[in-house]
XYZ file of C-alpha atoms in Angstrom:
194
model
C 0.049 0.069 -0.079
C 1.688 3.318 -1.078
C 2.315 5.822 1.704
C -0.478 8.211 0.096
C -3.272 5.781 0.525
C -1.906 4.965 4.443
C -1.970 8.490 5.434
C -5.384 9.010 3.848
C -6.981 6.178 5.667
C -5.107 7.249 8.955
C -6.804 10.936 8.649
C -10.118 9.024 7.753
C -9.738 6.863 10.791
C -8.610 10.231 13.068
C -11.606 12.012 11.721
C -13.893 9.293 12.276
C -12.199 9.255 16.140
C -12.206 12.991 16.989
C -15.983 12.960 15.448
C -17.229 10.239 17.600
C -15.524 11.947 20.764
C -16.955 15.703 19.803
C -20.476 13.968 19.159
C -20.528 12.185 22.568
C -19.200 14.825 24.588
C -21.506 17.458 22.948
C -23.957 16.177 20.729
C -24.291 16.601 17.211
C -25.615 20.259 16.804
C -23.542 21.576 18.997
C -20.249 19.763 17.407
C -18.927 21.996 14.753
C -16.686 21.103 11.419
C -15.099 24.178 12.605
C -13.876 22.599 15.781
C -13.044 19.392 14.413
C -10.649 20.931 11.806
C -8.907 23.397 14.646
C -8.555 19.788 17.224
C -6.913 17.483 14.431
C -4.945 20.260 12.443
C -6.413 19.494 9.116
C -7.991 21.243 6.169
C -11.311 21.514 5.307
C -10.497 19.984 2.049
C -8.786 16.970 4.100
C -12.231 16.481 5.706
C -14.289 17.143 2.491
C -11.806 14.538 0.746
C -13.553 11.988 3.063
C -16.908 12.795 3.560
C -19.273 15.340 1.964
C -20.813 16.666 4.635
C -21.057 16.731 8.640
C -24.193 13.979 8.450
C -22.074 11.915 6.332
C -19.140 12.044 9.038
C -21.892 11.445 11.382
C -22.900 8.452 9.432
C -19.481 6.986 9.979
C -19.030 7.554 13.306
C -22.666 5.749 13.669
C -21.436 2.672 11.202
C -18.098 2.233 13.404
C -20.397 2.488 16.864
C -22.618 -0.008 16.035
C -20.151 -2.214 14.549
C -18.584 -2.203 18.023
C -21.704 -2.653 19.499
C -22.555 -6.007 17.382
C -19.089 -7.298 18.419
C -19.679 -6.265 22.234
C -23.130 -8.491 22.113
C -21.506 -11.215 20.452
C -18.639 -11.653 22.604
C -21.067 -11.425 26.250
C -23.184 -14.480 24.429
C -20.209 -16.191 23.458
C -20.188 -19.434 25.645
C -23.829 -19.559 26.083
C -25.275 -22.991 26.440
C -28.782 -22.370 24.808
C -30.164 -20.176 22.627
C -32.105 -17.978 25.434
C -29.052 -17.417 26.989
C -27.213 -16.571 24.278
C -30.143 -13.904 23.299
C -30.334 -12.646 26.838
C -26.786 -12.072 27.387
C -26.191 -10.000 23.837
C -29.699 -8.109 24.887
C -28.030 -7.413 28.039
C -24.872 -6.229 26.951
C -26.795 -3.804 24.700
C -28.509 -2.053 27.206
C -25.517 -2.018 29.720
C -23.986 -0.207 26.430
C -26.861 2.102 26.149
C -26.261 3.719 29.690
C -22.784 5.076 28.259
C -22.812 8.660 26.852
C -21.289 7.423 23.613
C -24.119 5.146 22.990
C -26.787 7.281 24.343
C -25.630 10.634 22.784
C -24.749 9.281 19.212
C -26.492 6.198 18.637
C -30.211 6.748 20.530
C -30.214 10.388 20.668
C -28.832 12.147 17.820
C -28.685 9.275 15.337
C -32.699 9.237 14.639
C -32.709 13.146 14.198
C -29.488 13.619 12.247
C -30.138 10.791 9.718
C -34.102 10.334 9.888
C -35.495 7.292 11.965
C -35.626 5.236 8.309
C -31.668 5.634 7.767
C -31.141 5.033 11.656
C -33.634 1.846 11.234
C -31.926 0.726 8.618
C -27.990 0.792 10.044
C -29.300 -0.447 12.849
C -30.794 -3.614 11.347
C -27.763 -3.796 9.290
C -25.887 -4.181 12.528
C -27.998 -5.985 14.989
C -30.870 -7.630 12.512
C -28.343 -9.903 11.111
C -26.976 -11.327 14.575
C -30.391 -11.749 15.717
C -31.291 -13.965 12.539
C -28.555 -16.133 13.653
C -29.654 -16.345 17.055
C -32.763 -17.279 16.203
C -31.813 -19.589 13.497
C -29.807 -21.440 16.366
C -32.775 -21.298 18.456
C -35.076 -22.824 15.412
C -32.552 -25.663 14.653
C -32.518 -26.614 18.134
C -36.267 -27.200 18.219
C -37.179 -24.054 20.026
C -38.417 -21.854 17.098
C -40.737 -22.073 14.247
C -37.991 -21.754 11.097
C -40.699 -19.485 9.294
C -40.856 -17.532 12.699
C -36.988 -16.543 12.680
C -37.368 -13.221 10.643
C -40.703 -11.857 11.978
C -39.293 -12.490 15.570
C -36.080 -11.184 15.018
C -37.490 -8.264 14.029
C -39.923 -8.242 16.938
C -36.721 -8.512 19.295
C -34.720 -5.635 17.421
C -37.576 -3.453 17.625
C -38.165 -4.178 21.361
C -34.347 -3.623 22.495
C -33.997 -0.352 20.973
C -36.960 0.676 22.670
C -36.081 -0.602 25.849
C -32.483 1.175 24.840
C -34.143 4.492 24.172
C -36.198 3.856 27.561
C -32.901 3.675 29.458
C -31.194 6.321 27.485
C -34.056 8.974 28.759
C -34.703 7.686 32.142
C -33.905 9.971 35.355
C -32.845 6.457 36.627
C -31.053 4.626 33.945
C -30.496 1.783 36.516
C -33.407 1.026 37.358
C -34.844 1.423 33.512
C -31.850 -1.467 32.637
C -33.579 -3.726 35.453
C -36.745 -3.387 34.441
C -35.916 -3.665 30.459
C -33.674 -7.031 31.134
C -37.162 -8.213 32.833
C -39.001 -7.259 30.197
C -36.701 -8.842 27.605
C -35.769 -12.049 29.177
C -40.029 -12.523 29.218
C -40.020 -12.168 25.422
C -37.165 -14.003 24.825
C -38.452 -16.711 26.711
C -41.706 -16.544 25.019
C -39.863 -16.703 21.717
C -37.662 -19.340 22.167
C -38.050 -20.643 25.881
């Protein structure tokens, strides 16, 4: 790989990492392009070489964070002995992450407003829906769910997890909201694959 390409990739990574930090600390609206450029000491041209708008940069940040969240849920469910336990572990990991300022601000607060509900849901589906479908296929293979119910159950579970995460993110008592959410998700998962 040429030095020029490596520098370009390094600049892109720095832009995304800095934007993620600033968006998490200040929110999308309160973060200006000028602040990012100043902090990174790069030109406006360098930014626009990689991203055609602040919204495009935000979308790249969101994809990176969603990939991290997906990996955390996979890690949390690894080693679970049955499909229901794996689903509970992954969903609980997501709820814990929903309590962090980074996830709360970028994924749950700003993303629907900045990108619109439809685009936000598409990105959520790219990262979370596939994992849920895989877990539910394992449940179907184990005889715990009808195979024709995998797709609709994945959509149902994704919607429930996101709504509970939004509730946690907006709650004055995130710890209590997380506990309530865990109980509700456990019941839902048990009703699907229990």
